[in-house]
PDB file of C-alpha atoms in Angstrom:
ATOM      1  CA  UNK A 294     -10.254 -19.997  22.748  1.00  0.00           C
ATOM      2  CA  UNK A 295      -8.171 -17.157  23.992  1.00  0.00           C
ATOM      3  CA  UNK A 296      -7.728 -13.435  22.444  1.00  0.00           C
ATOM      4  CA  UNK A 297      -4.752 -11.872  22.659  1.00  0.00           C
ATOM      5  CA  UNK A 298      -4.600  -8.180  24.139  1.00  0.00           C
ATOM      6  CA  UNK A 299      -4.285  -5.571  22.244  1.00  0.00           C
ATOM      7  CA  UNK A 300      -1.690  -4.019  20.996  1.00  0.00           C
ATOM      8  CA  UNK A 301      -0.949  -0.268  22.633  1.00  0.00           C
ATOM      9  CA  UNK A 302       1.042   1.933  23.798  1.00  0.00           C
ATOM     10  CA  UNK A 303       2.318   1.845  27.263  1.00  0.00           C
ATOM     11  CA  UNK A 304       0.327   3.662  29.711  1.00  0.00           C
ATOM     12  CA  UNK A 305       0.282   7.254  30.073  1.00  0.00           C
ATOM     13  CA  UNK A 306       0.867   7.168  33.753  1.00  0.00           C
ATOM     14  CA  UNK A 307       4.069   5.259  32.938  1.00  0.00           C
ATOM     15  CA  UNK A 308       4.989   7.250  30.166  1.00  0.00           C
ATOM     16  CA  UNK A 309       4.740  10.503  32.256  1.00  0.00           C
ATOM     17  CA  UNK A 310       6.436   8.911  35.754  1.00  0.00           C
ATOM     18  CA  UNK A 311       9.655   8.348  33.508  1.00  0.00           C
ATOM     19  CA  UNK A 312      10.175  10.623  30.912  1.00  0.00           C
ATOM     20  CA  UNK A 313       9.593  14.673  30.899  1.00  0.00           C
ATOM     21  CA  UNK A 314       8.569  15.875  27.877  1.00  0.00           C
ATOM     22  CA  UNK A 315       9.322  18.100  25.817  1.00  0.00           C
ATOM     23  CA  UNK A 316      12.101  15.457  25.543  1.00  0.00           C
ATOM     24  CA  UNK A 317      13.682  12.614  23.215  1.00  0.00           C
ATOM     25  CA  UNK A 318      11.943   9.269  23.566  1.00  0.00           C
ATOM     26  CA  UNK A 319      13.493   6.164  21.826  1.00  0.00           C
ATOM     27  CA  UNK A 320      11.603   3.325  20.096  1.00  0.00           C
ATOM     28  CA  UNK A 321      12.368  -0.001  18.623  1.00  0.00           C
ATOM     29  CA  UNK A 322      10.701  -1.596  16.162  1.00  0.00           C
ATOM     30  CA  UNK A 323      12.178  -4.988  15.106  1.00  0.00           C
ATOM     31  CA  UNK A 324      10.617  -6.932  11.452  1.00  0.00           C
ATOM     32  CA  UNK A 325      11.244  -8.080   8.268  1.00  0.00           C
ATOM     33  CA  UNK A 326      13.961  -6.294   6.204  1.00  0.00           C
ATOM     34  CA  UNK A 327      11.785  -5.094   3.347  1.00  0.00           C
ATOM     35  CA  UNK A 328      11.566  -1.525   2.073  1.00  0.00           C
ATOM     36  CA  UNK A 329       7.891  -1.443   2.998  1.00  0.00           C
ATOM     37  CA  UNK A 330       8.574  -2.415   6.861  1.00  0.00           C
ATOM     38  CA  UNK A 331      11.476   0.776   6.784  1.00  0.00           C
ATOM     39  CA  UNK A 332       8.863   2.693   5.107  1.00  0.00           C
ATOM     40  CA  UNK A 333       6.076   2.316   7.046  1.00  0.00           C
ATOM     41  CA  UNK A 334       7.576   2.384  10.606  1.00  0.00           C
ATOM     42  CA  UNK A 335       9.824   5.928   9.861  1.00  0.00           C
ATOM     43  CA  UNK A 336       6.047   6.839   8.215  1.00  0.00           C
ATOM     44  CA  UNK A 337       4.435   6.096  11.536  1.00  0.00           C
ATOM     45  CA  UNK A 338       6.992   8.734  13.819  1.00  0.00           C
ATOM     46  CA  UNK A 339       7.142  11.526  10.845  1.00  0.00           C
ATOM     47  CA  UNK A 340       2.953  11.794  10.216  1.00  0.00           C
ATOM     48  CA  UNK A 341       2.951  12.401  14.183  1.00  0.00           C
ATOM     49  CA  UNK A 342       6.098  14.533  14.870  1.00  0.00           C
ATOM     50  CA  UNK A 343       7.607  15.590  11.360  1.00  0.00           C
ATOM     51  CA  UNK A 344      10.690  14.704   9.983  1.00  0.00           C
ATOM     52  CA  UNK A 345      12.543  17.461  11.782  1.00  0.00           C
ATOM     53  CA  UNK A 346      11.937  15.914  14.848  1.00  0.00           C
ATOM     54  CA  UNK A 347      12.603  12.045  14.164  1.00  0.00           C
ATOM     55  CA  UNK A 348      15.661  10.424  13.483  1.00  0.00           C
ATOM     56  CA  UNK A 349      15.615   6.768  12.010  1.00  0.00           C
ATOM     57  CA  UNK A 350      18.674   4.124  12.194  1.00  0.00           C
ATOM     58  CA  UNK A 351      18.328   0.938  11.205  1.00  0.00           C
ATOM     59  CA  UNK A 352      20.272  -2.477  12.094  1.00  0.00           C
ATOM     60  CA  UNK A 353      20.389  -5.972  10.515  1.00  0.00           C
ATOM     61  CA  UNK A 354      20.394  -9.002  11.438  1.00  0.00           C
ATOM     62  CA  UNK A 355      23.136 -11.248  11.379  1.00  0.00           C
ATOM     63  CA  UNK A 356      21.792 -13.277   8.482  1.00  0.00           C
ATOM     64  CA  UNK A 357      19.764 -10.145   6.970  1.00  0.00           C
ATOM     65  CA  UNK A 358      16.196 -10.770   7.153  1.00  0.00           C
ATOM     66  CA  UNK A 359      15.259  -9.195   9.968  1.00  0.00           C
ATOM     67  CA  UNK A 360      15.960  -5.504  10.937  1.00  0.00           C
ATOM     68  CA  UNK A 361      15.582  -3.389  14.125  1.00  0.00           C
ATOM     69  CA  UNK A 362      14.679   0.009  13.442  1.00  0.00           C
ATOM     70  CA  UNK A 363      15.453   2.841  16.077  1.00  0.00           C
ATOM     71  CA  UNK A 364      13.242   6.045  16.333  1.00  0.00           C
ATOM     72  CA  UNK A 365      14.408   8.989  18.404  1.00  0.00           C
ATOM     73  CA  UNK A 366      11.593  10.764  19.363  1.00  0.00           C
ATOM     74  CA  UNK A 367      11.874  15.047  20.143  1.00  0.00           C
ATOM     75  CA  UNK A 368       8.630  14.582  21.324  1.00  0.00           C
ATOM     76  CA  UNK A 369       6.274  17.421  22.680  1.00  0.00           C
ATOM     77  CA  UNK A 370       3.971  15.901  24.733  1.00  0.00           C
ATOM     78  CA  UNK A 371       2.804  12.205  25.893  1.00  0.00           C
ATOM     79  CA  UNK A 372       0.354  12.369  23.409  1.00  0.00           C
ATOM     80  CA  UNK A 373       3.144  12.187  20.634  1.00  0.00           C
ATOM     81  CA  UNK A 374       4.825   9.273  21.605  1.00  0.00           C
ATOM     82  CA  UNK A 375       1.574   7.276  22.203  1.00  0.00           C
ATOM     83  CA  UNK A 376       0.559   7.993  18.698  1.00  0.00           C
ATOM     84  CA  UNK A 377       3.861   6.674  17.188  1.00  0.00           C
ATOM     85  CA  UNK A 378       3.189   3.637  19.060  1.00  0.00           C
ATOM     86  CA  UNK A 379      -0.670   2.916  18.105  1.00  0.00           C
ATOM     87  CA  UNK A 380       0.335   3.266  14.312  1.00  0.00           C
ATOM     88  CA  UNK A 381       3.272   1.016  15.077  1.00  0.00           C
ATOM     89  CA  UNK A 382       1.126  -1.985  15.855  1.00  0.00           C
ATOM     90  CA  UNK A 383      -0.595  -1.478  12.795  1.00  0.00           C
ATOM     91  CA  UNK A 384       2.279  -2.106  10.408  1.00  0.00           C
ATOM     92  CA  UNK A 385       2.354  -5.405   8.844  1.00  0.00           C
ATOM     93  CA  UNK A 386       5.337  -7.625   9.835  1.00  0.00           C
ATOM     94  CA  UNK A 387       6.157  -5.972  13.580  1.00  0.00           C
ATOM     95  CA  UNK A 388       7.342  -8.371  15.628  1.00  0.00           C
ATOM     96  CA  UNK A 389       7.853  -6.892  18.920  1.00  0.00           C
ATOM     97  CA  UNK A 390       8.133  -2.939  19.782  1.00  0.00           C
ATOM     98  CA  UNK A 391      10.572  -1.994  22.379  1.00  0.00           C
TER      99      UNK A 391
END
């Protein structure tokens, strides 16, 4: 029986060898198109950076049930986008994080 890794952010190492922050950082998060997925993702980057400093779009799927949601970051520091991550593997429904 095999356990799947968990789910994290990407390294800080990484995260710091390709962005600079103070600086936007974009994040996908693709899952079911129900109010409580959009909730709960656009939740996950305001608790951590405010709603100043997030801006949510949000696509469909050709056929509707599905949605990718797009989070653009002003983040501060690593720290910030690391925490928008961790809470984003613990909404319900995510089906891959980008």
């Amino acid at each position: 029986m095999s356990s799947a890794a968990p789910r994290s952010a990407p390294a800080r190492e990484l995260l710091l060898a390709n962005h600079q922050f103070p600086g936007e950082y974009i994040v996908k998060a693709f899952g079911p198109h129900e109010e409580r997925f959009r909730t709960e993702i656009r939740a996950c980057a305001t608790d951590v950076v405010g709603d100043a400093r997030a801006a949510v779009h949000e696509r469909l799927s050709r056929r509707g049930s599905r949605m990718c949601i797009t989070v653009t970051l002003q983040a501060e520091t690593v720290d910030d986008v690391i925490s928008v991550y961790e809470r984003m593997h613990q909404v319900e429904g995510l089906m891959l994080i980008l």
